[in-house]
Short mmCIF file of C-alpha atoms in Angstrom, two decimals:
data_model
loop_
_atom_site.label_atom_id
_atom_site.label_comp_id
_atom_site.label_asym_id
_atom_site.label_seq_id
_atom_site.Cartn_x
_atom_site.Cartn_y
_atom_site.Cartn_z
CA UNK A 1 -83.69 -198.33 -44.36
CA UNK A 2 -82.30 -195.00 -45.21
CA UNK A 3 -83.06 -191.91 -43.27
CA UNK A 4 -83.82 -188.93 -45.46
CA UNK A 5 -82.30 -185.58 -44.93
CA UNK A 6 -84.40 -182.98 -43.16
CA UNK A 7 -85.41 -180.01 -45.34
CA UNK A 8 -83.65 -177.86 -42.79
CA UNK A 9 -80.30 -179.54 -43.69
CA UNK A 10 -80.50 -178.20 -47.20
CA UNK A 11 -80.89 -174.53 -46.14
CA UNK A 12 -78.29 -172.16 -47.37
CA UNK A 13 -77.47 -168.89 -45.70
CA UNK A 14 -76.53 -165.79 -47.72
CA UNK A 15 -72.98 -164.60 -47.13
CA UNK A 16 -72.47 -161.21 -45.69
CA UNK A 17 -71.89 -159.33 -48.96
CA UNK A 18 -72.08 -155.80 -47.59
CA UNK A 19 -69.29 -153.41 -48.58
CA UNK A 20 -66.35 -152.99 -46.28
CA UNK A 21 -66.00 -149.71 -44.42
CA UNK A 22 -63.28 -148.38 -46.70
CA UNK A 23 -65.10 -149.37 -49.91
CA UNK A 24 -68.34 -147.71 -48.60
CA UNK A 25 -66.51 -144.53 -47.94
CA UNK A 26 -64.70 -144.63 -51.27
CA UNK A 27 -67.83 -145.21 -53.28
CA UNK A 28 -69.73 -142.44 -51.43
CA UNK A 29 -66.81 -140.06 -52.05
CA UNK A 30 -66.79 -140.83 -55.82
CA UNK A 31 -70.54 -140.53 -55.97
CA UNK A 32 -70.30 -137.12 -54.38
CA UNK A 33 -67.71 -136.07 -56.97
CA UNK A 34 -64.97 -135.46 -54.39
CA UNK A 35 -61.27 -136.26 -54.60
CA UNK A 36 -59.18 -137.59 -51.73
CA UNK A 37 -57.47 -134.20 -51.60
CA UNK A 38 -60.75 -132.39 -51.29
CA UNK A 39 -61.96 -134.71 -48.53
CA UNK A 40 -58.68 -134.26 -46.66
CA UNK A 41 -58.89 -130.44 -46.95
CA UNK A 42 -62.50 -130.34 -45.64
CA UNK A 43 -61.92 -132.75 -42.77
CA UNK A 44 -58.28 -132.02 -41.96
CA UNK A 45 -57.58 -135.71 -41.97
CA UNK A 46 -54.27 -136.24 -43.75
CA UNK A 47 -54.30 -137.61 -47.27
CA UNK A 48 -52.31 -140.85 -46.39
CA UNK A 49 -54.76 -141.64 -43.63
CA UNK A 50 -57.83 -141.06 -45.92
CA UNK A 51 -56.24 -143.38 -48.52
CA UNK A 52 -55.42 -146.03 -45.87
CA UNK A 53 -58.96 -146.01 -44.47
CA UNK A 54 -60.45 -146.43 -47.92
CA UNK A 55 -58.27 -149.56 -48.20
CA UNK A 56 -59.55 -150.75 -44.79
CA UNK A 57 -56.15 -150.16 -43.20
CA UNK A 58 -56.83 -148.54 -39.83
CA UNK A 59 -53.28 -149.01 -38.43
CA UNK A 60 -52.34 -145.38 -39.23
CA UNK A 61 -55.20 -144.00 -37.13
CA UNK A 62 -53.40 -144.48 -33.80
CA UNK A 63 -55.98 -146.69 -32.11
CA UNK A 64 -59.70 -147.58 -32.13
CA UNK A 65 -60.83 -144.22 -30.58
CA UNK A 66 -59.12 -142.27 -33.36
CA UNK A 67 -60.21 -144.72 -36.04
CA UNK A 68 -63.90 -144.37 -35.02
CA UNK A 69 -63.46 -140.58 -35.06
CA UNK A 70 -61.95 -140.66 -38.59
CA UNK A 71 -64.77 -142.90 -39.89
CA UNK A 72 -67.42 -140.61 -38.45
CA UNK A 73 -65.71 -137.46 -39.86
CA UNK A 74 -65.17 -138.93 -43.38
CA UNK A 75 -68.68 -140.37 -43.54
CA UNK A 76 -70.19 -136.96 -42.86
CA UNK A 77 -67.90 -135.35 -45.40
CA UNK A 78 -69.08 -137.69 -48.18
CA UNK A 79 -72.77 -137.46 -47.19
CA UNK A 80 -73.48 -140.84 -45.55
CA UNK A 81 -74.68 -141.86 -42.08
CA UNK A 82 -71.66 -142.89 -39.96
CA UNK A 83 -73.71 -144.97 -37.45
CA UNK A 84 -73.74 -148.19 -39.52
CA UNK A 85 -70.02 -147.86 -40.37
CA UNK A 86 -69.16 -147.35 -36.68
CA UNK A 87 -71.22 -150.36 -35.73
CA UNK A 88 -69.50 -152.41 -38.42
CA UNK A 89 -66.07 -151.21 -37.17
CA UNK A 90 -66.90 -152.22 -33.61
CA UNK A 91 -68.11 -155.64 -34.71
CA UNK A 92 -64.91 -156.26 -36.66
CA UNK A 93 -62.56 -154.96 -33.94
CA UNK A 94 -63.87 -156.52 -30.71
CA UNK A 95 -66.62 -154.10 -29.73
CA UNK A 96 -66.72 -150.48 -28.63
CA UNK A 97 -63.45 -149.32 -27.19
CA UNK A 98 -63.24 -148.73 -23.49
CA UNK A 99 -62.95 -145.07 -22.35
CA UNK A 100 -59.40 -143.86 -22.19
CA UNK A 101 -57.82 -144.16 -18.72
CA UNK A 102 -56.20 -140.78 -19.13
CA UNK A 103 -59.29 -138.84 -18.00
CA UNK A 104 -59.39 -139.98 -14.33
CA UNK A 105 -55.68 -139.40 -14.00
CA UNK A 106 -56.00 -135.81 -15.16
CA UNK A 107 -59.28 -135.23 -13.26
CA UNK A 108 -57.33 -134.53 -10.08
CA UNK A 109 -54.69 -132.38 -11.85
CA UNK A 110 -55.37 -128.68 -11.25
CA UNK A 111 -53.82 -126.69 -14.03
CA UNK A 112 -52.62 -123.33 -12.90
CA UNK A 113 -55.02 -120.64 -14.07
CA UNK A 114 -53.66 -117.95 -16.34
CA UNK A 115 -52.59 -114.75 -14.57
CA UNK A 116 -55.51 -112.40 -14.13
CA UNK A 117 -55.43 -109.35 -16.27
CA UNK A 118 -55.32 -105.92 -14.60
CA UNK A 119 -58.76 -104.51 -13.66
CA UNK A 120 -58.50 -101.31 -15.72
CA UNK A 121 -61.97 -100.14 -14.69
CA UNK A 122 -61.09 -100.19 -10.96
CA UNK A 123 -57.75 -98.48 -11.60
CA UNK A 124 -59.48 -95.73 -13.66
CA UNK A 125 -62.11 -95.12 -10.89
CA UNK A 126 -59.39 -94.93 -8.19
CA UNK A 127 -57.42 -92.46 -10.33
CA UNK A 128 -60.43 -90.20 -10.91
CA UNK A 129 -61.29 -90.25 -7.18
CA UNK A 130 -57.67 -89.21 -6.37
CA UNK A 131 -57.75 -86.35 -8.91
CA UNK A 132 -61.18 -85.03 -7.65
CA UNK A 133 -59.88 -85.11 -4.06
CA UNK A 134 -56.72 -83.28 -4.98
CA UNK A 135 -58.61 -80.62 -6.94
CA UNK A 136 -61.03 -80.08 -4.07
CA UNK A 137 -58.24 -79.72 -1.56
CA UNK A 138 -56.37 -77.28 -3.76
CA UNK A 139 -59.46 -75.03 -4.32
CA UNK A 140 -60.35 -75.04 -0.66
CA UNK A 141 -56.81 -74.19 0.44
CA UNK A 142 -56.14 -71.55 -2.21
CA UNK A 143 -59.45 -69.73 -2.62
CA UNK A 144 -60.76 -69.34 0.95
CA UNK A 145 -58.84 -66.97 3.22
CA UNK A 146 -59.61 -67.14 6.96
CA UNK A 147 -62.36 -64.72 7.94
CA UNK A 148 -61.18 -61.37 9.43
CA UNK A 149 -57.78 -61.43 7.78
CA UNK A 150 -56.43 -57.91 6.93
CA UNK A 151 -53.38 -56.43 5.28
CA UNK A 152 -50.60 -54.58 7.16
CA UNK A 153 -52.31 -51.17 6.46
CA UNK A 154 -55.58 -52.32 7.92
CA UNK A 155 -57.36 -52.98 4.61
CA UNK A 156 -59.08 -56.18 3.75
CA UNK A 157 -56.93 -58.87 2.41
CA UNK A 158 -56.95 -59.18 -1.41
CA UNK A 159 -58.73 -62.07 -2.93
CA UNK A 160 -56.25 -64.77 -3.82
CA UNK A 161 -55.48 -65.08 -7.55
CA UNK A 162 -57.12 -67.97 -9.29
CA UNK A 163 -54.82 -70.81 -10.03
CA UNK A 164 -53.46 -70.68 -13.53
CA UNK A 165 -54.20 -73.37 -16.05
CA UNK A 166 -50.67 -74.65 -15.62
CA UNK A 167 -51.44 -75.40 -11.98
CA UNK A 168 -54.57 -77.43 -12.82
CA UNK A 169 -53.95 -81.17 -12.79
CA UNK A 170 -54.38 -82.85 -16.05
CA UNK A 171 -57.21 -85.35 -16.26
CA UNK A 172 -56.15 -88.95 -16.06
CA UNK A 173 -56.84 -90.85 -19.20
CA UNK A 174 -57.99 -94.40 -18.66
CA UNK A 175 -55.45 -97.00 -19.65
CA UNK A 176 -56.42 -98.52 -23.02
CA UNK A 177 -58.12 -101.86 -22.74
CA UNK A 178 -55.95 -104.60 -24.31
CA UNK A 179 -57.29 -105.24 -27.82
CA UNK A 180 -58.10 -108.73 -29.07
CA UNK A 181 -55.32 -108.48 -31.59
CA UNK A 182 -52.81 -107.64 -28.93
CA UNK A 183 -53.94 -110.59 -26.74
CA UNK A 184 -53.81 -112.93 -29.71
CA UNK A 185 -50.40 -111.76 -30.96
CA UNK A 186 -48.36 -114.83 -31.85
CA UNK A 187 -45.02 -115.51 -33.58
CA UNK A 188 -45.33 -115.56 -37.34
CA UNK A 189 -42.78 -118.34 -37.84
CA UNK A 190 -44.68 -120.90 -35.79
CA UNK A 191 -48.13 -122.46 -35.55
CA UNK A 192 -49.83 -121.53 -32.30
CA UNK A 193 -53.06 -123.16 -31.06
CA UNK A 194 -54.91 -122.04 -27.92
CA UNK A 195 -57.84 -124.08 -26.56
CA UNK A 196 -60.15 -122.96 -23.77
CA UNK A 197 -62.96 -125.10 -22.24
CA UNK A 198 -65.86 -122.60 -22.16
CA UNK A 199 -68.88 -124.94 -21.97
CA UNK A 200 -67.96 -127.94 -19.84
CA UNK A 201 -64.80 -130.12 -19.80
CA UNK A 202 -63.18 -132.02 -22.67
CA UNK A 203 -60.51 -134.62 -23.06
CA UNK A 204 -57.89 -133.36 -25.51
CA UNK A 205 -54.69 -134.68 -27.12
CA UNK A 206 -52.16 -132.53 -28.90
CA UNK A 207 -49.12 -133.63 -30.97
CA UNK A 208 -46.41 -131.77 -32.76
CA UNK A 209 -45.60 -132.35 -36.46
CA UNK A 210 -42.85 -134.84 -35.56
CA UNK A 211 -45.31 -136.94 -33.53
CA UNK A 212 -44.17 -135.65 -30.15
CA UNK A 213 -47.06 -135.70 -27.66
CA UNK A 214 -47.58 -132.22 -26.32
CA UNK A 215 -50.54 -132.99 -24.09
CA UNK A 216 -52.98 -135.80 -23.39
CA UNK A 217 -55.58 -135.23 -20.67
CA UNK A 218 -58.63 -133.47 -19.40
CA UNK A 219 -59.24 -129.73 -19.83
CA UNK A 220 -61.65 -128.55 -17.18
CA UNK A 221 -64.18 -125.75 -17.79
CA UNK A 222 -62.47 -122.31 -17.57
CA UNK A 223 -58.99 -123.78 -18.23
CA UNK A 224 -56.80 -123.05 -21.26
CA UNK A 225 -53.89 -124.71 -23.01
CA UNK A 226 -51.60 -123.25 -25.68
CA UNK A 227 -49.44 -125.36 -28.00
CA UNK A 228 -46.76 -124.36 -30.49
CA UNK A 229 -44.77 -126.11 -33.20
CA UNK A 230 -42.61 -125.01 -36.10
CA UNK A 231 -44.83 -126.74 -38.68
CA UNK A 232 -48.06 -128.28 -37.45
CA UNK A 233 -50.15 -129.08 -34.38
CA UNK A 234 -52.55 -132.14 -34.52
CA UNK A 235 -55.51 -132.10 -32.13
CA UNK A 236 -58.08 -134.61 -30.95
CA UNK A 237 -61.02 -133.11 -29.03
CA UNK A 238 -63.19 -135.52 -27.07
CA UNK A 239 -65.98 -133.00 -26.49
CA UNK A 240 -65.42 -130.52 -29.30
CA UNK A 241 -68.51 -128.51 -28.51
CA UNK A 242 -67.05 -127.36 -25.16
CA UNK A 243 -63.86 -125.87 -26.75
CA UNK A 244 -63.15 -122.31 -27.90
CA UNK A 245 -60.28 -122.49 -30.40
CA UNK A 246 -57.77 -119.80 -31.48
CA UNK A 247 -55.29 -120.64 -34.24
CA UNK A 248 -52.40 -118.32 -35.02
CA UNK A 249 -54.21 -115.53 -33.14
CA UNK A 250 -57.51 -115.94 -34.99
CA UNK A 251 -60.70 -117.50 -33.55
CA UNK A 252 -61.92 -120.59 -35.36
CA UNK A 253 -65.56 -119.85 -36.08
CA UNK A 254 -66.49 -123.41 -36.94
CA UNK A 255 -69.10 -124.74 -34.49
CA UNK A 256 -68.75 -128.23 -33.12
CA UNK A 257 -71.45 -130.29 -31.49
CA UNK A 258 -71.42 -131.17 -27.81
CA UNK A 259 -69.98 -134.61 -27.24
CA UNK A 260 -68.56 -134.77 -30.78
CA UNK A 261 -65.07 -136.12 -31.31
CA UNK A 262 -62.99 -134.04 -33.67
CA UNK A 263 -59.50 -134.62 -35.05
CA UNK A 264 -57.94 -131.44 -36.42
CA UNK A 265 -54.60 -130.34 -37.82
CA UNK A 266 -53.37 -126.75 -38.10
CA UNK A 267 -50.31 -125.16 -39.83
CA UNK A 268 -48.75 -121.74 -39.97
CA UNK A 269 -51.23 -120.68 -42.67
CA UNK A 270 -54.35 -121.59 -40.73
CA UNK A 271 -57.15 -120.69 -40.43
CA UNK A 272 -57.58 -119.93 -44.11
CA UNK A 273 -58.89 -116.54 -45.04
CA UNK A 274 -62.66 -116.50 -45.47
#
């Protein structure tokens, strides 16, 4: 007596035929009519990294956190929703990466605040008060003779001559307020990047063009960091919306979302005019 196979034994399951992350990004880029160079220019992700990601090679990203940030940035640049790609990446690479341990280490670090600029308003007020007091004292001392004073021949004492214009103190001009251009003056032969946490704190990482790590840690609200290199400075901003960014003395007007991870690179020619 033979036992027949259950209908369930003959079931077939469709293979997962969805596109890989790199192929999905590549096809979306081509559909949008963009070249690799154009995507690299708009996202500031270097061309070799864009090409590697489109070939599903994430080894050049520098870790899962950076890889996820690149995928999100490239997906937005070519007009597709990054959520599914991020979910697919996490599934293929052992789940969502754990938060970086650098944050708690730098939480306790208190970066020295920048030297406070002179309070020009207070200095100006103090100078004006000093001038007014001096003028009042001079007028009182020179213009009012003691009552009953007479000359040697018995006549009234002549009225004292008015002080000449040369004796009048010159008004104190307020010291000029430092202009934004003076504050932002930077060397022309280097790339200079200044970050200030103005709306909360943000984890940041900064590298020089040769790969040397300049900083990796937490920037607390109100704190600033400035980085310089001869050629290029690469940045990763964990909470880009909290950061005010100056590059080569010019404010970067691009607005980032709170909680958004951004990977940026700047050279001596940045930011581009217009």
